[in-house]
Short mmCIF file of C-alpha atoms in Angstrom, two decimals:
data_model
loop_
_atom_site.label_atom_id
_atom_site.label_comp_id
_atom_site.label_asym_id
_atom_site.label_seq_id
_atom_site.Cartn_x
_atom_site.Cartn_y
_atom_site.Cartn_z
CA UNK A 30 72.83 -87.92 -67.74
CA UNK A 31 73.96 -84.81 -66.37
CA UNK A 32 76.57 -82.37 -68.79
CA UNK A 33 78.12 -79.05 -68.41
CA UNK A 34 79.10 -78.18 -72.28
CA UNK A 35 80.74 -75.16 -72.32
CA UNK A 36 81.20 -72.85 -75.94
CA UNK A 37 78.43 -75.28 -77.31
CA UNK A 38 75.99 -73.66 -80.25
CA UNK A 39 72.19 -72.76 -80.07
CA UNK A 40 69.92 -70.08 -80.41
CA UNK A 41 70.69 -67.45 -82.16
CA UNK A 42 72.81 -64.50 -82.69
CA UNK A 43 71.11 -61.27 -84.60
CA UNK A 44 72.22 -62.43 -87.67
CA UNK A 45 70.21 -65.54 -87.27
CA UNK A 46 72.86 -67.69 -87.09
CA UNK A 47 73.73 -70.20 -83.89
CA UNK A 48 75.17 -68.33 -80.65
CA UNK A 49 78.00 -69.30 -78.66
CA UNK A 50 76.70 -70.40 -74.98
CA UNK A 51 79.71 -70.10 -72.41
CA UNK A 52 77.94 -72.82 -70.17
CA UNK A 53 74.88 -75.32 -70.24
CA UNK A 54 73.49 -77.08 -67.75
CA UNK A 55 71.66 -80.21 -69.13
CA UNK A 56 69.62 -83.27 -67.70
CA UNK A 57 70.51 -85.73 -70.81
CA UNK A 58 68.89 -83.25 -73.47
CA UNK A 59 67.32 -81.19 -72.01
CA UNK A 60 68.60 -77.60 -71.54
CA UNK A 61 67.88 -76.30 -67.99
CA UNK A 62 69.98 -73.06 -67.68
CA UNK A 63 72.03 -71.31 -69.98
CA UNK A 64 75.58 -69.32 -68.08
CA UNK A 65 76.84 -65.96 -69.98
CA UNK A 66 80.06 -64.66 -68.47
CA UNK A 67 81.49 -61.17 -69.28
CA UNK A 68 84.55 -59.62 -68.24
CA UNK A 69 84.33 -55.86 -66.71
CA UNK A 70 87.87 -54.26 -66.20
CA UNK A 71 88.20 -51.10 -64.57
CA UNK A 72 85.08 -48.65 -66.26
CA UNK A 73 82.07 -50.30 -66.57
CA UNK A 74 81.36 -51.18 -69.89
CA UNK A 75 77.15 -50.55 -70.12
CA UNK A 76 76.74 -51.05 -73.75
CA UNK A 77 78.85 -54.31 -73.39
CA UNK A 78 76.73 -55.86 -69.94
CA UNK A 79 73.51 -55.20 -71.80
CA UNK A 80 74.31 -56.60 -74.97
CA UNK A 81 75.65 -59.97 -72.93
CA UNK A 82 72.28 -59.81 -70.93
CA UNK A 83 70.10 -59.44 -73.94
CA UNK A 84 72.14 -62.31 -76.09
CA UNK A 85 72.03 -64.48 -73.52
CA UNK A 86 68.07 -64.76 -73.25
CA UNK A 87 68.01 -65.78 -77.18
CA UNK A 88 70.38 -68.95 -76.14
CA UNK A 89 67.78 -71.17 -75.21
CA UNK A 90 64.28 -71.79 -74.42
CA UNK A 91 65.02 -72.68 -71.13
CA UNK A 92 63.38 -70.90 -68.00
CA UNK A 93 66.38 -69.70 -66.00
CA UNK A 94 69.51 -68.28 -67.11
CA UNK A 95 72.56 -66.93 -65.58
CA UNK A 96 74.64 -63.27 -66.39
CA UNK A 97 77.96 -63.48 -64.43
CA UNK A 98 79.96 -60.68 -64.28
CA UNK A 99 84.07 -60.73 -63.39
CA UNK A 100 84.15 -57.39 -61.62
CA UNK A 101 87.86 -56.18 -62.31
CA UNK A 102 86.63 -52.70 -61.02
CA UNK A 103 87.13 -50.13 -58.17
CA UNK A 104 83.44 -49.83 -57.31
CA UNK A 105 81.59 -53.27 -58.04
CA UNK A 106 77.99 -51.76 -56.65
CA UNK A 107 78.04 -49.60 -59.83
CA UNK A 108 77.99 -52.65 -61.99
CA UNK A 109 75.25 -53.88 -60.21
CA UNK A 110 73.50 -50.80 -60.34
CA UNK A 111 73.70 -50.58 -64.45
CA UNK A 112 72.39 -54.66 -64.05
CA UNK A 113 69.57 -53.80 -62.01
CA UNK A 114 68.24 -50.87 -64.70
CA UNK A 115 68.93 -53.00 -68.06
CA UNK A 116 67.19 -55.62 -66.40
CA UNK A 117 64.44 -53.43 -65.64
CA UNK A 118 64.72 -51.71 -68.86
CA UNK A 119 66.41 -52.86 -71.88
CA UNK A 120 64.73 -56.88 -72.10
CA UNK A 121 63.99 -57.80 -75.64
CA UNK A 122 60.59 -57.93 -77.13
CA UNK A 123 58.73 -60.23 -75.42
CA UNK A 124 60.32 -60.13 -72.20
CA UNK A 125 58.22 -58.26 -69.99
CA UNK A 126 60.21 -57.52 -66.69
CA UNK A 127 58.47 -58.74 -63.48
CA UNK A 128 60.71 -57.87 -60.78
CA UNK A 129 63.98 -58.46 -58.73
CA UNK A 130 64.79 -59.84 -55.58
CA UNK A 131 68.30 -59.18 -54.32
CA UNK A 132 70.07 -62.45 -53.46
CA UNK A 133 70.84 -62.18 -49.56
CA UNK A 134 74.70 -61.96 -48.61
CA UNK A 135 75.21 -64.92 -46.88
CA UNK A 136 78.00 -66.76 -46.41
CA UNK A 137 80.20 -66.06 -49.20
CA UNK A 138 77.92 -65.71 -52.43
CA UNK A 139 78.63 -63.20 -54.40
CA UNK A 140 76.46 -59.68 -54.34
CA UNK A 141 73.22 -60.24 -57.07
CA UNK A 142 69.35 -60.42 -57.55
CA UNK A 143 67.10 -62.46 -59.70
CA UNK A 144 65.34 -60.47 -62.27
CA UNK A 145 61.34 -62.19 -63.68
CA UNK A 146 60.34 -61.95 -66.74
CA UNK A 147 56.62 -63.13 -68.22
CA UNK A 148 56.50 -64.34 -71.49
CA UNK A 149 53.49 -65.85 -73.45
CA UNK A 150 54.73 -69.08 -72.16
CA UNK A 151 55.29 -68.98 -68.66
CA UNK A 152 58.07 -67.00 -66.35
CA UNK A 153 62.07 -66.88 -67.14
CA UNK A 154 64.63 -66.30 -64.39
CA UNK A 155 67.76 -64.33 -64.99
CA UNK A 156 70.32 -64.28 -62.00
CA UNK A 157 72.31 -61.62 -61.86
CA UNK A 158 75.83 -62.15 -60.38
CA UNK A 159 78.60 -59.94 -59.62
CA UNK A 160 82.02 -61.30 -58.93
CA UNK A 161 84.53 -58.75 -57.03
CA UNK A 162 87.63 -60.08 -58.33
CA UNK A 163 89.76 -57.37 -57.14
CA UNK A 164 88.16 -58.21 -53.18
CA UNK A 165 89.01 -54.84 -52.13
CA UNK A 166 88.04 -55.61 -48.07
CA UNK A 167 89.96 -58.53 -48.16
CA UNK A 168 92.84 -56.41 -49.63
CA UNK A 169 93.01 -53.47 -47.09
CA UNK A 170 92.19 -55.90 -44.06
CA UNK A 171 95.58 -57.73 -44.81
CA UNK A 172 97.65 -54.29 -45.48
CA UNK A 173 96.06 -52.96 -41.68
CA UNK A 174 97.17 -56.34 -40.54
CA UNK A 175 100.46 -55.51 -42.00
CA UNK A 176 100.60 -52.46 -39.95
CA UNK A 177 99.43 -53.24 -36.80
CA UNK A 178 101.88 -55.98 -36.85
CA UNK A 179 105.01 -53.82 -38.24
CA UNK A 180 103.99 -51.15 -34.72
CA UNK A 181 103.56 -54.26 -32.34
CA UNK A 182 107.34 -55.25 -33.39
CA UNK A 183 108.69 -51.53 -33.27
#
């Protein structure tokens, strides 16, 4: 009974009509999370990560949703930065921010938090994510390798 839809319709966009979910996660029909992923190239779009943050909580009644970010950038921490003050700041009416926790970085998950919201009927989860697609580290560890290796043969 268990689906992964992806582009499927529900809730709403501001014109009232059905939005377009990137990903569900469903137990037969029931919705349990809702996945929004946004592309961030090289400058970090703001207007564009808050927009996708405050669409996605219209989706679905559901209590725990998901904003993943493909970080195509230089400096990654500054999209988590803007995350961390629209989630803080820019909720829609009737989400009334909580809190975060930051999401430990433990074996390789990527760099987030999990922002809490109250509503009249209960608490909604939003994780955060932030995925370095450029892997910077990973990049300048193998050019040093490079190196080191080109001197040891010299």
């Amino acid at each position: 009974g268990w689906s992964v839809p992806d582009q499927s319709k529900g809730g709403f966009t501001a014109k009232g009509n059905p939005g377009e979910r990137d990903l569900l996660l469903q137990k037969d029909s029931t919705t349990l999370a809702v996945i929004e992923a946004v592309v961030c190239k090289t400058s970090v779009s703001k207007q564009n990560l808050t927009s996708h943050f405050q669409k996605l909580v219209g989706y679905s009644t559901c209590r725990l949703f998901f904003h993943l970010t493909y970080a195509y950038s230089e400096n990654p921490s500054s999209i988590l930065d803007h995350l961390k003050e629209t989630a803080a700041h820019d909720a829609p009416d009737g989400f009334k921010y909580l809190r975060h926790e930051d999401i430990p970085l433990t074996d390789s998950r990527p760099t987030g938090f999990i922002a809490r919201y109250a509503l009249q009927s209960g608490e909604v989860k939003v994780v955060f994510l932030v995925l370095d697609m450029i892997q910077h580290r990973q990049r300048e560890a193998a050019k040093t390798s490079a190196a080191n290796q080109r001197s040891v043969e010299s």
